[in-house]
Short mmCIF file of C-alpha atoms and ligand atoms in Angstrom, two decimals:
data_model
loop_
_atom_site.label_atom_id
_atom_site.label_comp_id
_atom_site.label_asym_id
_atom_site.label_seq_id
_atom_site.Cartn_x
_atom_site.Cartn_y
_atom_site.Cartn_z
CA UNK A 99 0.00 0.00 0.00
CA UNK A 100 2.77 2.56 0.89
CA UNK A 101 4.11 2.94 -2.77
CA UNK A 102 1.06 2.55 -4.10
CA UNK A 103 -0.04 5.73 -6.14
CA UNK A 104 -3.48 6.86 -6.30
CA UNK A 105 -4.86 7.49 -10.15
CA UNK A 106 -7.29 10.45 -10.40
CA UNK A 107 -7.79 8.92 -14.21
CA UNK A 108 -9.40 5.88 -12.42
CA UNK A 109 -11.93 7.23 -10.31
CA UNK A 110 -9.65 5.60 -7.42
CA UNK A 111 -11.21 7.23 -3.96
CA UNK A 112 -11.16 4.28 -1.50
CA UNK A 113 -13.22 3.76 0.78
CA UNK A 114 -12.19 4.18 4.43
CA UNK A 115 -14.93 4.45 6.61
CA UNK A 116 -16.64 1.22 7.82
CA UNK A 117 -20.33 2.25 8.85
CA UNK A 118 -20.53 3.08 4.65
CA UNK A 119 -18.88 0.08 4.06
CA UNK A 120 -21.30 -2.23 6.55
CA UNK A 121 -23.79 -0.08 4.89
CA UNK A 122 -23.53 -1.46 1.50
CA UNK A 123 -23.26 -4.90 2.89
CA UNK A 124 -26.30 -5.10 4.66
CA UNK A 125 -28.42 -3.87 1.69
CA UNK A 126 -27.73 -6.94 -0.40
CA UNK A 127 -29.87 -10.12 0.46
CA UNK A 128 -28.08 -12.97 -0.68
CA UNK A 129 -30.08 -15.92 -1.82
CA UNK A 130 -28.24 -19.65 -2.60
CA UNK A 131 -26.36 -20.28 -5.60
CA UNK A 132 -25.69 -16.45 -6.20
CA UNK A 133 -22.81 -14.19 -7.77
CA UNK A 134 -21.95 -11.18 -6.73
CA UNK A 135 -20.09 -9.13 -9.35
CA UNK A 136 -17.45 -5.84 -8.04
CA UNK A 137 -16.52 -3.16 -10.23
CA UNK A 138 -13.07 -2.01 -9.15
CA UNK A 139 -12.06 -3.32 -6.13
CA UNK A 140 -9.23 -1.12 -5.41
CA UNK A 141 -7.33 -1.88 -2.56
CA UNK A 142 -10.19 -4.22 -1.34
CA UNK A 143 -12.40 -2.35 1.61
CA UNK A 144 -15.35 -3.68 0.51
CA UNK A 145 -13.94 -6.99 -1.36
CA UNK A 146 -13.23 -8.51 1.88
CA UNK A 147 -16.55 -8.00 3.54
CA UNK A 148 -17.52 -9.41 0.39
CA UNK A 149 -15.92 -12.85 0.71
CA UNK A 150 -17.31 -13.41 4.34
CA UNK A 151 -21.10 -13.59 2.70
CA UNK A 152 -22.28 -17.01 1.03
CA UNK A 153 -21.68 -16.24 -2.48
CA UNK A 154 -19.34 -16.03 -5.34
CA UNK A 155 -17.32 -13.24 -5.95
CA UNK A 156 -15.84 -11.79 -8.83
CA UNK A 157 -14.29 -8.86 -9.28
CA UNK A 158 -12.71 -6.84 -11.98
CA UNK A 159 -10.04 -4.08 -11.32
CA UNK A 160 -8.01 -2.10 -14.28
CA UNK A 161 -5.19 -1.19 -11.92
CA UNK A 162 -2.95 -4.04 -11.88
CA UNK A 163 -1.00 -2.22 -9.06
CA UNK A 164 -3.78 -2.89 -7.13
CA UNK A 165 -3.09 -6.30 -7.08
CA UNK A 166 -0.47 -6.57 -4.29
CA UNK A 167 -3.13 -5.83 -1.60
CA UNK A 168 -5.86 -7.73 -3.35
CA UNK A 169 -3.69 -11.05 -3.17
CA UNK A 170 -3.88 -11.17 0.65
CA UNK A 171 -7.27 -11.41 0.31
CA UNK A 172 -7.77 -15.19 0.95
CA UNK A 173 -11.22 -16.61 -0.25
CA UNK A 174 -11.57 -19.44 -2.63
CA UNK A 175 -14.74 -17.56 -3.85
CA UNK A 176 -12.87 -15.10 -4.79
CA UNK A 177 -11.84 -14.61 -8.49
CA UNK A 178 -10.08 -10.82 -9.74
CA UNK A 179 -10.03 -9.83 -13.21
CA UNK A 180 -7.28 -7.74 -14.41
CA UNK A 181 -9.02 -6.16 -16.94
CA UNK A 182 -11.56 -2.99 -18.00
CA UNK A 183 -14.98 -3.42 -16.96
CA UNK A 184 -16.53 -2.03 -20.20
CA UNK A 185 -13.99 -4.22 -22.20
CA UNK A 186 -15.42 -7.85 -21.09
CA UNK A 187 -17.64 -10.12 -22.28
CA UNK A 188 -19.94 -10.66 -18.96
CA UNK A 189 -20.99 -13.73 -20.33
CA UNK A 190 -17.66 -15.65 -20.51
CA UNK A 191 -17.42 -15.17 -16.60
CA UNK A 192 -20.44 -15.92 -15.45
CA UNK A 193 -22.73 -19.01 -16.15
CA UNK A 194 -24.49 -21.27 -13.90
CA UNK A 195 -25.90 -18.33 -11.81
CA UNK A 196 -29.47 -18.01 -10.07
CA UNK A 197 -28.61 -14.92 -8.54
CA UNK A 198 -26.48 -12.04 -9.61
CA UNK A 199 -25.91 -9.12 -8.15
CA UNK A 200 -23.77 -6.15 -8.79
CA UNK A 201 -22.07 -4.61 -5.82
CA UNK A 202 -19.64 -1.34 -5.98
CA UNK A 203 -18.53 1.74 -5.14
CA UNK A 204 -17.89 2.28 -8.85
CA UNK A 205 -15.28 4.69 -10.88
CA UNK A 206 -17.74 7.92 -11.04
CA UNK A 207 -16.73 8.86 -14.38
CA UNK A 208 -17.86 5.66 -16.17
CA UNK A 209 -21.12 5.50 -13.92
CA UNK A 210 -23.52 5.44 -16.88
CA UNK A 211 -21.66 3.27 -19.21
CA UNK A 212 -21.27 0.64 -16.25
CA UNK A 213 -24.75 0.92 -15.86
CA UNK A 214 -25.54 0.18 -19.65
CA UNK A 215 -23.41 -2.52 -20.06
CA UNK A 216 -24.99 -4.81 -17.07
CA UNK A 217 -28.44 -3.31 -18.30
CA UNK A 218 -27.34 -4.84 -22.21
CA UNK A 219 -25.50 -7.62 -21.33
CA UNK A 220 -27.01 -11.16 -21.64
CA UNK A 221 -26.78 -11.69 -18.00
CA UNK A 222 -29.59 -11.00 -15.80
CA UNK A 223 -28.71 -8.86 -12.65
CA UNK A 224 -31.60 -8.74 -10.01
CA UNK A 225 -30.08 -6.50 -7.71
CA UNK A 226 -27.35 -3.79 -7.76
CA UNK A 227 -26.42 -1.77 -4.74
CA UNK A 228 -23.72 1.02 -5.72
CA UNK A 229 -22.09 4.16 -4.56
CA UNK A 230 -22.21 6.85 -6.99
CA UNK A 231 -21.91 10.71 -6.74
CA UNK A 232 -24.23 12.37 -4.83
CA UNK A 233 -25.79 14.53 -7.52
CA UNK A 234 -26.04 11.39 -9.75
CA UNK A 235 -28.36 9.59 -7.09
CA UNK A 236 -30.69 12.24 -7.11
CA UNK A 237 -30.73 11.77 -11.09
CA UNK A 238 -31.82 8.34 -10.62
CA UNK A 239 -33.99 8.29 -8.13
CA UNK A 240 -35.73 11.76 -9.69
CA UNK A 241 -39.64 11.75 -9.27
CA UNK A 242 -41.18 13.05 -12.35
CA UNK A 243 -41.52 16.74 -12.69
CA UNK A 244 -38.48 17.77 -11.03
CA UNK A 245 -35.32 19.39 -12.45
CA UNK A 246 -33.26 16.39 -11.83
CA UNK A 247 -35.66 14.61 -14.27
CA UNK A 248 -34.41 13.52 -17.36
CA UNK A 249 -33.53 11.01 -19.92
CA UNK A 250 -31.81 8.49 -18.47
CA UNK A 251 -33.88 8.26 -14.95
CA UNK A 252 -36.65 7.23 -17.22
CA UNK A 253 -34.34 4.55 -18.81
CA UNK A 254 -32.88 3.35 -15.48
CA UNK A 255 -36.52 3.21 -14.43
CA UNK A 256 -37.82 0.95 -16.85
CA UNK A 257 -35.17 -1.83 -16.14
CA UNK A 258 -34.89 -1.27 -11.91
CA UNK A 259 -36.74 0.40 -9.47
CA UNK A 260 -34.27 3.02 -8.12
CA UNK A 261 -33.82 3.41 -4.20
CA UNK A 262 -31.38 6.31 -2.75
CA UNK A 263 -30.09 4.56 0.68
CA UNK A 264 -28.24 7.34 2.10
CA UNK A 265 -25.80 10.34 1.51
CA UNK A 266 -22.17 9.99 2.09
CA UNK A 267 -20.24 12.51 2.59
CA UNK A 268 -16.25 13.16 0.76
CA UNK A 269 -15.03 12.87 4.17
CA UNK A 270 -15.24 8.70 4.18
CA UNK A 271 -12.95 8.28 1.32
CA UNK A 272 -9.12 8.44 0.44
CA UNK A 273 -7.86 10.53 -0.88
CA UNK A 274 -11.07 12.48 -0.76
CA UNK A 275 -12.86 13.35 -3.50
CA UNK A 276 -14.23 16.77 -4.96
CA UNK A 277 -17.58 15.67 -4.66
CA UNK A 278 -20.39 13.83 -2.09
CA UNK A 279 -21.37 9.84 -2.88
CA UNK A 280 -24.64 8.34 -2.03
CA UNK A 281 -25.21 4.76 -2.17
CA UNK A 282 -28.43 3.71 -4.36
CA UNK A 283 -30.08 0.26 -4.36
CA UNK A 284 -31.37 -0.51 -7.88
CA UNK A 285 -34.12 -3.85 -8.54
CA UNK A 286 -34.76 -5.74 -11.38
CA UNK A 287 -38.37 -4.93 -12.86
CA UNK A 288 -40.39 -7.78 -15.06
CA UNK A 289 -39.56 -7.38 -17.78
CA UNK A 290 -42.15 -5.91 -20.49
CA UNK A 291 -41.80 -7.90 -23.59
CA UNK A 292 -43.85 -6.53 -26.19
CA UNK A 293 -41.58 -3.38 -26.18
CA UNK A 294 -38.69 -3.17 -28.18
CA UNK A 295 -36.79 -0.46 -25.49
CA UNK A 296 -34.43 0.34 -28.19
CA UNK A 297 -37.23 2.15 -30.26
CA UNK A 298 -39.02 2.93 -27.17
CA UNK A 299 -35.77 4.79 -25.67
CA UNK A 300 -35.22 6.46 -29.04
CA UNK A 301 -38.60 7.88 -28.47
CA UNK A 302 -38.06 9.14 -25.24
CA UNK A 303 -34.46 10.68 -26.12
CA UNK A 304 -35.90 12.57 -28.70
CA UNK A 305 -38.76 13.34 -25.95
CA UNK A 306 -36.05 15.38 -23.87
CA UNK A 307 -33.82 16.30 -26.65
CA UNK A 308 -34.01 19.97 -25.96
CA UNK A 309 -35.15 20.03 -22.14
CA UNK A 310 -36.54 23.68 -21.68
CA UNK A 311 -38.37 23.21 -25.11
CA UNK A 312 -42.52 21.57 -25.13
CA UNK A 313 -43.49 17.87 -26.39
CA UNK A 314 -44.93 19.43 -29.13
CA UNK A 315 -41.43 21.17 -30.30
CA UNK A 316 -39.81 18.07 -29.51
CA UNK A 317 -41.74 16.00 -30.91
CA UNK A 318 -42.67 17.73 -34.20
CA UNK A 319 -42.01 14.71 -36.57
CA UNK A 320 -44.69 12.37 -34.73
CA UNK A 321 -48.29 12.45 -35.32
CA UNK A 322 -49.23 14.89 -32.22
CA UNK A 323 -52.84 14.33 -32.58
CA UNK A 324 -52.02 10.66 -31.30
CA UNK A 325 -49.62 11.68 -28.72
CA UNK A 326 -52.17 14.66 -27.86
CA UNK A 327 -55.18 11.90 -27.30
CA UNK A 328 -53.10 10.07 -24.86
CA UNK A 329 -51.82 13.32 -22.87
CA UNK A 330 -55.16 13.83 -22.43
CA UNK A 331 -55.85 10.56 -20.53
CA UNK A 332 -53.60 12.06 -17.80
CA UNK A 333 -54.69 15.54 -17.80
CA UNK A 334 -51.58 16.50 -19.62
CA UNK A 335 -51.60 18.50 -23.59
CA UNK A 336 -48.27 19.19 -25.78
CA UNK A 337 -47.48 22.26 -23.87
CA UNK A 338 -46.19 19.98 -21.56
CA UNK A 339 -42.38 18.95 -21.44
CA UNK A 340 -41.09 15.69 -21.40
CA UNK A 341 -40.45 16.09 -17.59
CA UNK A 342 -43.68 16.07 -16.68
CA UNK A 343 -44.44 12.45 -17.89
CA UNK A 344 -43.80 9.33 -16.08
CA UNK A 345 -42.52 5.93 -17.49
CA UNK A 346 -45.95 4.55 -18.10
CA UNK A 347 -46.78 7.79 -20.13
CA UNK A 348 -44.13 7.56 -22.50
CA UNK A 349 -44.66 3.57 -22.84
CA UNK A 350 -48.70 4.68 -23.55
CA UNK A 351 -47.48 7.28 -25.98
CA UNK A 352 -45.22 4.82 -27.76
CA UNK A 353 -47.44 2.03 -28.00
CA UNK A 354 -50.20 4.23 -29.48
CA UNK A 355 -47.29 5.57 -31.96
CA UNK A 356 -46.12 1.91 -32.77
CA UNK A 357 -50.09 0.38 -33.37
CA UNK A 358 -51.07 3.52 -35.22
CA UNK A 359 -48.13 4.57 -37.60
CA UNK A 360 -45.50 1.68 -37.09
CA UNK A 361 -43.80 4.70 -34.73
N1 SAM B 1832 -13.85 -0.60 -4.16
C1 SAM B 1832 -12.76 0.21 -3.68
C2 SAM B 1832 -13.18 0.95 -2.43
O1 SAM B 1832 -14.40 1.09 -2.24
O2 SAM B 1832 -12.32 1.37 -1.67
C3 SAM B 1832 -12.26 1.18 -4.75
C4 SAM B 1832 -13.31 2.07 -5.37
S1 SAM B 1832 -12.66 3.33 -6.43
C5 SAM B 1832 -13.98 4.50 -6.32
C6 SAM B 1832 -12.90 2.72 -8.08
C7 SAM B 1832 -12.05 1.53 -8.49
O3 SAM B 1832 -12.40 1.17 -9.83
C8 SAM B 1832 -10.57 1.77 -8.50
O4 SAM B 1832 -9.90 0.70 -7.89
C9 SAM B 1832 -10.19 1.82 -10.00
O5 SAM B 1832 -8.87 1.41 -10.28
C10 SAM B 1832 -11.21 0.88 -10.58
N2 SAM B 1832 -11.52 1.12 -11.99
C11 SAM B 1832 -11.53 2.30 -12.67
N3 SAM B 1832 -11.91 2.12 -13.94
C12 SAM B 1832 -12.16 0.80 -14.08
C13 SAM B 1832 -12.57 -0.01 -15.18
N4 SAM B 1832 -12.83 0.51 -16.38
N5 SAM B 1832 -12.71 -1.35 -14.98
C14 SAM B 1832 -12.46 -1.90 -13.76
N6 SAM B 1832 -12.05 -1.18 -12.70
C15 SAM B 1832 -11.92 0.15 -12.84
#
């Protein structure tokens, strides 16, 4: 640990303090058979309360100067890839899984592509419970018609039902970060499968494209007197903006799009 040199490129802000730590741990209910995945274990703070919980881990750290303090954590559950995150195939490393879970206190500046990546990847994660930055909780967990509202809380939304667990503040990492954490507890939804999200999410992108502007300047190249028929059903018109709609708007909206006009 004493040589070891911290890399701001990495997101690396370890975590020090162990009521966050115990924290993360105790919102994860392991069932039999499960996996729990870690996204950067760093020098291992959370890795190691990992291990003592009845599941496989594995882990995958870019920093292979990390590993020097990983390798004295002894677990034969324990398995660390050396590798990027966003660069793996999920599927080669995990098969034979009932129950997958994501734990992490994640590199900040790869938060949504992280996110993406489990939500696209043919593996099926039921439960993730992360640390992220503060202000990028409160984008998750946004209730509809506030200014944290936007795009992607609508996409995260659709996949997991979003939980903020608590604020933590800069203080309980090292070095310490610019910025406050918070740690978020995200839940696999059912999935819906007569939507094809990708269309449905290139709806809803073009929904918030320009965020101050109305549904009706947004959404110009649709047929608004569909989309105006089914504003209507929740006391909503095209003077609205795409902020003001909640998942099961949008979804209505598309559907009557897709059976109408083929979108
Ligand atoms: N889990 C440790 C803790 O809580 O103390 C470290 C968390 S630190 C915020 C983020 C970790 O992610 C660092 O160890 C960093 O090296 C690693 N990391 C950054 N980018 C990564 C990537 N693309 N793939 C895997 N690990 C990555």
């Amino acid at each position: 640990m004493s040589n070891f040199k911290f890399k701001k490129r990495y997101g690396q802000n370890f975590l020090k303090d162990d009521k966050t730590l115990n924290e993360i741990i105790s919102n994860i209910t392991v069932k039999p058979k499960s996996l729990i995945i870690e996204i950067g274990p760093g020098h291992g703070a959370l890795t190691k309360k990992l291990v003592l919980l009845d599941a496989d881990i594995l882990a995958f750290e870019i920093d292979l100067e990390a590993k020097e303090e990983l390798d004295k954590i002894k677990s034969s559950r324990l398995k660390i890839i050396y590798k990027d995150f966003l660069s793996v195939n999920l599927s080669d490393y995990v098969k034979d899984y009932e129950n997958i879970y994501v734990v992490a206190n994640i590199p900040y500046y790869i938060t949504t592509p992280i996110i993406e990546k489990i939500i696209n990847s043919n593996i099926k994660v039921g439960e993730m419970v992360l640390m992220v930055q503060k202000e990028v909780a409160d984008r998750f967990a946004a209730k509809c018609g506030t200014n944290e509202y936007g795009y992607f809380t609508v996409y995260l939304n659709y996949y997991y039902d979003v939980k903020k667990i608590c604020n933590v503040p800069k203080e309980c990492f090292y070095p310490q970060p610019k910025v406050d954490s918070a740690i978020i507890k995200l839940t696999k939804k059912s999935s819906n499968e007569f939507i094809n999200p990708k269309d449905l999410f290139a709806f809803v992108k073009q929904c918030f494209k320009f965020k101050r502007k109305n549904l009706k300047n947004n959404l110009s190249n649709y047929n608004l007197s569909t989309i105006s028929e089914v504003l209507k059903r929740y006391n909503h018109d095209l003077t609205n903006r795409a902020e003001d709609l909640t998942l099961i708007e949008f979804i209505d909206i598309y559907k009557s799009l897709k059976s109408n006009f083929g979108m």
